[in-house]
Amino acid sequence: MADLQDEPHSVGIGAEDLPAPTVVTAALDRAAVLLSEHPVADGCNTLVWTLRQSPYHDIDKPGDSGVDTDLPRLRAGGVGAQFWSLLTPPPEPAAADQLVSDTLEQIDVALALMRRYPDNLRLALTADDMVDARNRGRIASFLGPVPGRTLTDSLGALHAFHALGVRILAPAGAPWAQEGLTAFGHEVVKEANRLAIVLDLTGCDPAVACQLAGASKSPVILSNTAAAALNPHPRNATDEVLLALRAANGLAMVTFETARTGDSLHAVADHLDHVRAVAGPECVGLGAAFGTEPHNPRPAGLTDPSGYPLLIAELLERGWPETDIALLTWGNAQRVIRAAEFVSRAAQHRRPKNS
């Protein structure tokens, strides 16, 4: 029998099809096999902030109705690596020292989470750590992004965050990356490259995002985004930004937020199709932005991390080759991290010994 990707089809696995009918069972079986070999590297989960506000959640138990993320659902969804966001909601401007304090507390909560569940979560600092965690049956856990607003006129905070294990920085809202990169902004980019800290351009003005993508020698990411061409949400990526990511070998990780994608699994797949078409299969990933309490609407079928196999089955039904899905789930994220390490080693080799 021919693969499903070679067969004509008119209807994929959308919200109206859940639970999945018999005709897509083969696609779900293929999705499960793919995820066992190429698990999901998810670019955004805000559980750390949620646990700071509601520390009573026990993510070791399945189906906690108060939060959409727990270890059993991460396992059921085939998540093998997770970027844990350390951003805090910005209801009002905060002083730089308060931002640093809040970020340090976020880091402390994240590290405590890994200490509490050592059989499930493993701190990852490198691409090799990512692979090692997967091989040991752990979820590789990357710290970041942290807010670029914590950096004002000094790189000291960036060095401190790096020493604590942070590997992702979000320039959005930083005074050095608002209407264009300032001289200090260029210093931040250069130092982030030297430290193998990946820049997350989510929330940046499109022109600034393109400038950052061009200035960085390392690939940049959008840890949670969607296609502005399909939904002009202010945090979605324009085609101009997607093309800049493509030129920079970056990565756009598509979110599962109803306001940005639409209210169905089918709509999320539409955004993945668009990002793949514009940025290329090597520049598309997944950044669901789970980790919240129930008030945050989610597309049908993708209300928590356990829905990933349904999404992969939908993409198979749409004709995505398995090689592209392997890039989507794991390969592209690993490539970006490994490339950042390569740039870092090159920069340190060139750096004068007395600097």
PDB file of C-alpha atoms in Angstrom, residues 84-311:
ATOM      1  CA  TRP A  84      11.359  26.742  29.536  1.00  0.00           C
ATOM      2  CA  SER A  85      10.451  30.405  29.154  1.00  0.00           C
ATOM      3  CA  LEU A  86      11.723  32.637  31.962  1.00  0.00           C
ATOM      4  CA  LEU A  87       9.804  35.711  30.829  1.00  0.00           C
ATOM      5  CA  THR A  88       7.273  37.329  33.131  1.00  0.00           C
ATOM      6  CA  PRO A  89       4.047  39.021  32.006  1.00  0.00           C
ATOM      7  CA  PRO A  90       4.675  42.767  31.505  1.00  0.00           C
ATOM      8  CA  PRO A  91       1.579  44.514  32.929  1.00  0.00           C
ATOM      9  CA  GLU A  92       3.564  47.617  33.770  1.00  0.00           C
ATOM     10  CA  PRO A  93       7.157  48.749  33.232  1.00  0.00           C
ATOM     11  CA  ALA A  94       9.535  47.534  35.892  1.00  0.00           C
ATOM     12  CA  ALA A  95      12.872  48.915  36.960  1.00  0.00           C
ATOM     13  CA  ALA A  96      15.888  47.080  35.616  1.00  0.00           C
ATOM     14  CA  ASP A  97      16.899  45.808  39.056  1.00  0.00           C
ATOM     15  CA  GLN A  98      13.381  44.397  39.604  1.00  0.00           C
ATOM     16  CA  LEU A  99      13.508  42.687  36.201  1.00  0.00           C
ATOM     17  CA  VAL A 100      16.822  41.064  37.105  1.00  0.00           C
ATOM     18  CA  SER A 101      15.439  39.961  40.475  1.00  0.00           C
ATOM     19  CA  ASP A 102      12.307  38.496  38.862  1.00  0.00           C
ATOM     20  CA  THR A 103      14.390  36.689  36.257  1.00  0.00           C
ATOM     21  CA  LEU A 104      16.699  35.210  38.882  1.00  0.00           C
ATOM     22  CA  GLU A 105      13.648  33.923  40.738  1.00  0.00           C
ATOM     23  CA  GLN A 106      12.373  32.378  37.505  1.00  0.00           C
ATOM     24  CA  ILE A 107      15.709  30.622  37.043  1.00  0.00           C
ATOM     25  CA  ASP A 108      15.586  29.376  40.634  1.00  0.00           C
ATOM     26  CA  VAL A 109      12.095  27.906  40.131  1.00  0.00           C
ATOM     27  CA  ALA A 110      13.174  26.221  36.886  1.00  0.00           C
ATOM     28  CA  LEU A 111      16.252  24.657  38.463  1.00  0.00           C
ATOM     29  CA  ALA A 112      14.194  23.514  41.457  1.00  0.00           C
ATOM     30  CA  LEU A 113      11.774  21.867  39.020  1.00  0.00           C
ATOM     31  CA  MET A 114      14.608  19.823  37.520  1.00  0.00           C
ATOM     32  CA  ARG A 115      15.933  18.867  40.944  1.00  0.00           C
ATOM     33  CA  ARG A 116      12.458  17.716  41.958  1.00  0.00           C
ATOM     34  CA  TYR A 117      12.007  15.480  38.909  1.00  0.00           C
ATOM     35  CA  PRO A 118      15.499  14.204  38.029  1.00  0.00           C
ATOM     36  CA  ASP A 119      14.146  11.025  36.431  1.00  0.00           C
ATOM     37  CA  ASN A 120      12.182  13.107  33.910  1.00  0.00           C
ATOM     38  CA  LEU A 121      13.921  16.456  33.407  1.00  0.00           C
ATOM     39  CA  ARG A 122      17.589  17.109  32.700  1.00  0.00           C
ATOM     40  CA  LEU A 123      19.226  20.526  32.384  1.00  0.00           C
ATOM     41  CA  ALA A 124      20.677  20.950  28.908  1.00  0.00           C
ATOM     42  CA  LEU A 125      23.392  23.440  28.003  1.00  0.00           C
ATOM     43  CA  THR A 126      24.472  22.057  24.628  1.00  0.00           C
ATOM     44  CA  ALA A 127      23.228  20.075  21.645  1.00  0.00           C
ATOM     45  CA  ASP A 128      25.114  17.054  22.991  1.00  0.00           C
ATOM     46  CA  ASP A 129      23.242  17.427  26.298  1.00  0.00           C
ATOM     47  CA  MET A 130      20.023  17.439  24.283  1.00  0.00           C
ATOM     48  CA  VAL A 131      20.885  14.110  22.663  1.00  0.00           C
ATOM     49  CA  ASP A 132      22.212  12.627  25.895  1.00  0.00           C
ATOM     50  CA  ALA A 133      19.008  13.497  27.763  1.00  0.00           C
ATOM     51  CA  ARG A 134      16.914  11.881  25.039  1.00  0.00           C
ATOM     52  CA  ASN A 135      19.069   8.748  25.096  1.00  0.00           C
ATOM     53  CA  ARG A 136      18.653   8.528  28.863  1.00  0.00           C
ATOM     54  CA  GLY A 137      14.891   8.894  28.660  1.00  0.00           C
ATOM     55  CA  ARG A 138      14.850  12.435  30.076  1.00  0.00           C
ATOM     56  CA  ILE A 139      13.339  15.625  28.672  1.00  0.00           C
ATOM     57  CA  ALA A 140      16.224  17.947  27.783  1.00  0.00           C
ATOM     58  CA  SER A 141      15.491  21.251  29.514  1.00  0.00           C
ATOM     59  CA  PHE A 142      16.888  24.513  28.200  1.00  0.00           C
ATOM     60  CA  LEU A 143      16.609  27.691  30.279  1.00  0.00           C
ATOM     61  CA  GLY A 144      15.257  30.690  28.420  1.00  0.00           C
ATOM     62  CA  PRO A 145      14.507  33.037  27.057  1.00  0.00           C
ATOM     63  CA  VAL A 146      15.283  35.671  29.638  1.00  0.00           C
ATOM     64  CA  PRO A 147      14.194  39.260  28.895  1.00  0.00           C
ATOM     65  CA  GLY A 148      16.631  41.489  27.046  1.00  0.00           C
ATOM     66  CA  ARG A 149      15.278  44.378  29.110  1.00  0.00           C
ATOM     67  CA  THR A 150      17.454  43.140  31.973  1.00  0.00           C
ATOM     68  CA  LEU A 151      20.494  44.378  30.026  1.00  0.00           C
ATOM     69  CA  THR A 152      20.887  48.156  30.139  1.00  0.00           C
ATOM     70  CA  ASP A 153      24.402  49.534  29.768  1.00  0.00           C
ATOM     71  CA  SER A 154      26.323  46.465  30.901  1.00  0.00           C
ATOM     72  CA  LEU A 155      26.746  42.860  29.810  1.00  0.00           C
ATOM     73  CA  GLY A 156      27.191  41.683  33.395  1.00  0.00           C
ATOM     74  CA  ALA A 157      23.665  40.335  33.703  1.00  0.00           C
ATOM     75  CA  LEU A 158      24.094  38.371  30.476  1.00  0.00           C
ATOM     76  CA  HIS A 159      27.266  36.764  31.826  1.00  0.00           C
ATOM     77  CA  ALA A 160      25.523  35.931  35.115  1.00  0.00           C
ATOM     78  CA  PHE A 161      22.548  34.356  33.345  1.00  0.00           C
ATOM     79  CA  HIS A 162      24.889  32.302  31.181  1.00  0.00           C
ATOM     80  CA  ALA A 163      26.735  31.032  34.256  1.00  0.00           C
ATOM     81  CA  LEU A 164      23.372  29.890  35.677  1.00  0.00           C
ATOM     82  CA  GLY A 165      22.600  27.902  32.542  1.00  0.00           C
ATOM     83  CA  VAL A 166      20.527  30.304  30.435  1.00  0.00           C
ATOM     84  CA  ARG A 167      20.930  29.766  26.698  1.00  0.00           C
ATOM     85  CA  ILE A 168      18.222  31.979  25.141  1.00  0.00           C
ATOM     86  CA  LEU A 169      17.697  35.782  25.245  1.00  0.00           C
ATOM     87  CA  ALA A 170      14.619  37.733  24.087  1.00  0.00           C
ATOM     88  CA  PRO A 171      15.437  41.274  22.847  1.00  0.00           C
ATOM     89  CA  ALA A 172      11.757  42.331  22.546  1.00  0.00           C
ATOM     90  CA  GLY A 173      11.065  45.429  24.647  1.00  0.00           C
ATOM     91  CA  ALA A 174      14.725  46.121  25.367  1.00  0.00           C
ATOM     92  CA  PRO A 175      15.717  49.778  24.873  1.00  0.00           C
ATOM     93  CA  TRP A 176      18.640  48.635  22.728  1.00  0.00           C
ATOM     94  CA  ALA A 177      16.355  46.837  20.253  1.00  0.00           C
ATOM     95  CA  GLN A 178      13.202  48.918  19.903  1.00  0.00           C
ATOM     96  CA  GLU A 179      13.496  51.159  16.845  1.00  0.00           C
ATOM     97  CA  GLY A 180      16.669  49.529  15.628  1.00  0.00           C
ATOM     98  CA  LEU A 181      19.806  48.103  17.153  1.00  0.00           C
ATOM     99  CA  THR A 182      21.803  50.644  19.145  1.00  0.00           C
ATOM    100  CA  ALA A 183      25.571  50.448  19.532  1.00  0.00           C
ATOM    101  CA  PHE A 184      25.008  48.598  22.805  1.00  0.00           C
ATOM    102  CA  GLY A 185      22.548  46.328  21.017  1.00  0.00           C
ATOM    103  CA  HIS A 186      25.271  45.296  18.598  1.00  0.00           C
ATOM    104  CA  GLU A 187      27.490  44.525  21.608  1.00  0.00           C
ATOM    105  CA  VAL A 188      24.743  42.346  23.079  1.00  0.00           C
ATOM    106  CA  VAL A 189      24.368  40.400  19.835  1.00  0.00           C
ATOM    107  CA  LYS A 190      28.123  39.888  19.555  1.00  0.00           C
ATOM    108  CA  GLU A 191      28.440  38.731  23.170  1.00  0.00           C
ATOM    109  CA  ALA A 192      25.398  36.451  22.926  1.00  0.00           C
ATOM    110  CA  ASN A 193      27.030  34.850  19.892  1.00  0.00           C
ATOM    111  CA  ARG A 194      30.282  34.408  21.840  1.00  0.00           C
ATOM    112  CA  LEU A 195      28.423  32.741  24.728  1.00  0.00           C
ATOM    113  CA  ALA A 196      26.271  30.505  22.482  1.00  0.00           C
ATOM    114  CA  ILE A 197      23.143  32.254  23.722  1.00  0.00           C
ATOM    115  CA  VAL A 198      20.441  32.077  21.054  1.00  0.00           C
ATOM    116  CA  LEU A 199      18.431  35.220  20.311  1.00  0.00           C
ATOM    117  CA  ASP A 200      14.642  34.784  20.406  1.00  0.00           C
ATOM    118  CA  LEU A 201      13.042  37.488  18.238  1.00  0.00           C
ATOM    119  CA  THR A 202       9.444  36.803  19.311  1.00  0.00           C
ATOM    120  CA  GLY A 203       7.622  40.108  19.855  1.00  0.00           C
ATOM    121  CA  CYS A 204      10.202  42.254  18.061  1.00  0.00           C
ATOM    122  CA  ASP A 205       9.117  44.822  15.489  1.00  0.00           C
ATOM    123  CA  PRO A 206       9.512  43.187  12.036  1.00  0.00           C
ATOM    124  CA  ALA A 207      12.187  45.655  10.934  1.00  0.00           C
ATOM    125  CA  VAL A 208      14.163  45.094  14.140  1.00  0.00           C
ATOM    126  CA  ALA A 209      13.728  41.324  13.851  1.00  0.00           C
ATOM    127  CA  CYS A 210      15.198  41.430  10.353  1.00  0.00           C
ATOM    128  CA  GLN A 211      18.080  43.601  11.580  1.00  0.00           C
ATOM    129  CA  LEU A 212      18.808  41.195  14.445  1.00  0.00           C
ATOM    130  CA  ALA A 213      18.691  38.202  12.120  1.00  0.00           C
ATOM    131  CA  GLY A 214      21.220  39.902   9.865  1.00  0.00           C
ATOM    132  CA  ALA A 215      23.494  41.058  12.692  1.00  0.00           C
ATOM    133  CA  SER A 216      23.748  37.699  14.443  1.00  0.00           C
ATOM    134  CA  LYS A 217      26.341  35.225  13.224  1.00  0.00           C
ATOM    135  CA  SER A 218      24.372  32.477  14.974  1.00  0.00           C
ATOM    136  CA  PRO A 219      20.913  31.375  13.838  1.00  0.00           C
ATOM    137  CA  VAL A 220      18.070  33.217  15.580  1.00  0.00           C
ATOM    138  CA  ILE A 221      14.674  31.837  16.529  1.00  0.00           C
ATOM    139  CA  LEU A 222      11.068  32.813  17.037  1.00  0.00           C
ATOM    140  CA  SER A 223      10.222  30.559  19.990  1.00  0.00           C
ATOM    141  CA  ASN A 224       6.449  30.963  19.583  1.00  0.00           C
ATOM    142  CA  THR A 225       4.887  32.501  16.528  1.00  0.00           C
ATOM    143  CA  ALA A 226       2.486  31.943  13.624  1.00  0.00           C
ATOM    144  CA  ALA A 227       2.051  33.300  10.109  1.00  0.00           C
ATOM    145  CA  ALA A 228       0.906  36.922   9.938  1.00  0.00           C
ATOM    146  CA  ALA A 229      -0.163  36.261   6.341  1.00  0.00           C
ATOM    147  CA  LEU A 230      -2.899  33.982   7.730  1.00  0.00           C
ATOM    148  CA  ASN A 231      -3.649  35.947  10.905  1.00  0.00           C
ATOM    149  CA  PRO A 232      -2.317  39.513  11.334  1.00  0.00           C
ATOM    150  CA  HIS A 233      -1.776  39.157  15.069  1.00  0.00           C
ATOM    151  CA  PRO A 234       0.943  41.601  16.212  1.00  0.00           C
ATOM    152  CA  ARG A 235       3.135  38.770  17.545  1.00  0.00           C
ATOM    153  CA  ASN A 236       2.906  36.684  14.381  1.00  0.00           C
ATOM    154  CA  ALA A 237       5.759  36.660  11.875  1.00  0.00           C
ATOM    155  CA  THR A 238       5.415  38.504   8.592  1.00  0.00           C
ATOM    156  CA  ASP A 239       6.705  36.881   5.425  1.00  0.00           C
ATOM    157  CA  GLU A 240       9.511  39.444   5.457  1.00  0.00           C
ATOM    158  CA  VAL A 241      10.661  38.119   8.837  1.00  0.00           C
ATOM    159  CA  LEU A 242      10.277  34.506   7.729  1.00  0.00           C
ATOM    160  CA  LEU A 243      12.467  35.215   4.698  1.00  0.00           C
ATOM    161  CA  ALA A 244      15.053  36.871   6.966  1.00  0.00           C
ATOM    162  CA  LEU A 245      15.037  33.756   9.143  1.00  0.00           C
ATOM    163  CA  ARG A 246      15.509  31.613   6.063  1.00  0.00           C
ATOM    164  CA  ALA A 247      18.520  33.700   5.001  1.00  0.00           C
ATOM    165  CA  ALA A 248      19.975  33.419   8.520  1.00  0.00           C
ATOM    166  CA  ASN A 249      19.279  29.663   8.857  1.00  0.00           C
ATOM    167  CA  GLY A 250      17.006  30.515  11.758  1.00  0.00           C
ATOM    168  CA  LEU A 251      13.910  28.819  13.135  1.00  0.00           C
ATOM    169  CA  ALA A 252      10.239  29.854  13.409  1.00  0.00           C
ATOM    170  CA  MET A 253       8.445  27.714  16.011  1.00  0.00           C
ATOM    171  CA  VAL A 254       4.677  27.711  15.572  1.00  0.00           C
ATOM    172  CA  THR A 255       2.470  28.252  18.612  1.00  0.00           C
ATOM    173  CA  PHE A 256      -0.830  26.658  19.679  1.00  0.00           C
ATOM    174  CA  GLU A 257      -2.542  29.849  20.856  1.00  0.00           C
ATOM    175  CA  THR A 258      -6.046  30.275  19.463  1.00  0.00           C
ATOM    176  CA  ALA A 259      -5.742  34.049  19.142  1.00  0.00           C
ATOM    177  CA  ARG A 260      -2.721  33.635  16.877  1.00  0.00           C
ATOM    178  CA  THR A 261      -3.498  30.486  14.902  1.00  0.00           C
ATOM    179  CA  GLY A 262      -7.243  29.820  14.975  1.00  0.00           C
ATOM    180  CA  ASP A 263      -9.330  27.430  17.022  1.00  0.00           C
ATOM    181  CA  SER A 264      -8.555  24.063  15.413  1.00  0.00           C
ATOM    182  CA  LEU A 265      -5.711  21.661  14.841  1.00  0.00           C
ATOM    183  CA  HIS A 266      -6.337  22.117  11.129  1.00  0.00           C
ATOM    184  CA  ALA A 267      -5.698  25.878  11.463  1.00  0.00           C
ATOM    185  CA  VAL A 268      -2.386  25.260  13.259  1.00  0.00           C
ATOM    186  CA  ALA A 269      -1.359  22.928  10.436  1.00  0.00           C
ATOM    187  CA  ASP A 270      -2.204  25.717   7.961  1.00  0.00           C
ATOM    188  CA  HIS A 271       0.291  27.989   9.741  1.00  0.00           C
ATOM    189  CA  LEU A 272       2.926  25.248   9.673  1.00  0.00           C
ATOM    190  CA  ASP A 273       2.305  24.806   5.945  1.00  0.00           C
ATOM    191  CA  HIS A 274       2.770  28.533   5.348  1.00  0.00           C
ATOM    192  CA  VAL A 275       5.935  28.862   7.440  1.00  0.00           C
ATOM    193  CA  ARG A 276       7.403  25.805   5.723  1.00  0.00           C
ATOM    194  CA  ALA A 277       6.561  27.195   2.283  1.00  0.00           C
ATOM    195  CA  VAL A 278       8.103  30.620   2.960  1.00  0.00           C
ATOM    196  CA  ALA A 279      11.003  29.871   5.323  1.00  0.00           C
ATOM    197  CA  GLY A 280      11.717  26.342   4.115  1.00  0.00           C
ATOM    198  CA  PRO A 281      11.513  22.945   5.852  1.00  0.00           C
ATOM    199  CA  GLU A 282      14.840  23.600   7.624  1.00  0.00           C
ATOM    200  CA  CYS A 283      13.426  26.683   9.378  1.00  0.00           C
ATOM    201  CA  VAL A 284      10.117  25.527  10.867  1.00  0.00           C
ATOM    202  CA  GLY A 285       9.589  24.138  14.365  1.00  0.00           C
ATOM    203  CA  LEU A 286       7.091  23.880  17.205  1.00  0.00           C
ATOM    204  CA  GLY A 287       6.693  26.277  20.139  1.00  0.00           C
ATOM    205  CA  ALA A 288       3.260  25.600  21.586  1.00  0.00           C
ATOM    206  CA  ALA A 289       3.411  28.036  24.539  1.00  0.00           C
ATOM    207  CA  PHE A 290       1.801  25.549  26.912  1.00  0.00           C
ATOM    208  CA  GLY A 291       2.330  25.872  30.657  1.00  0.00           C
ATOM    209  CA  THR A 292      -0.693  28.017  31.466  1.00  0.00           C
ATOM    210  CA  GLU A 293      -3.797  27.647  33.585  1.00  0.00           C
ATOM    211  CA  PRO A 294      -7.194  26.967  31.931  1.00  0.00           C
ATOM    212  CA  HIS A 295      -8.123  30.542  30.992  1.00  0.00           C
ATOM    213  CA  ASN A 296      -5.909  30.438  27.870  1.00  0.00           C
ATOM    214  CA  PRO A 297      -7.950  29.128  24.887  1.00  0.00           C
ATOM    215  CA  ARG A 298      -6.336  26.372  22.808  1.00  0.00           C
ATOM    216  CA  PRO A 299      -7.151  24.907  19.387  1.00  0.00           C
ATOM    217  CA  ALA A 300      -9.356  21.808  19.506  1.00  0.00           C
ATOM    218  CA  GLY A 301      -7.165  18.725  19.629  1.00  0.00           C
ATOM    219  CA  LEU A 302      -4.158  20.694  20.901  1.00  0.00           C
ATOM    220  CA  THR A 303      -5.246  21.650  24.406  1.00  0.00           C
ATOM    221  CA  ASP A 304      -2.137  20.144  26.016  1.00  0.00           C
ATOM    222  CA  PRO A 305       1.160  18.512  24.953  1.00  0.00           C
ATOM    223  CA  SER A 306      -0.439  15.091  24.505  1.00  0.00           C
ATOM    224  CA  GLY A 307      -1.989  16.375  21.258  1.00  0.00           C
ATOM    225  CA  TYR A 308       1.290  16.376  19.331  1.00  0.00           C
ATOM    226  CA  PRO A 309       0.722  12.953  17.688  1.00  0.00           C
ATOM    227  CA  LEU A 310      -2.565  14.212  16.214  1.00  0.00           C
ATOM    228  CA  LEU A 311      -0.788  17.198  14.690  1.00  0.00           C
TER     229      LEU A 311
END
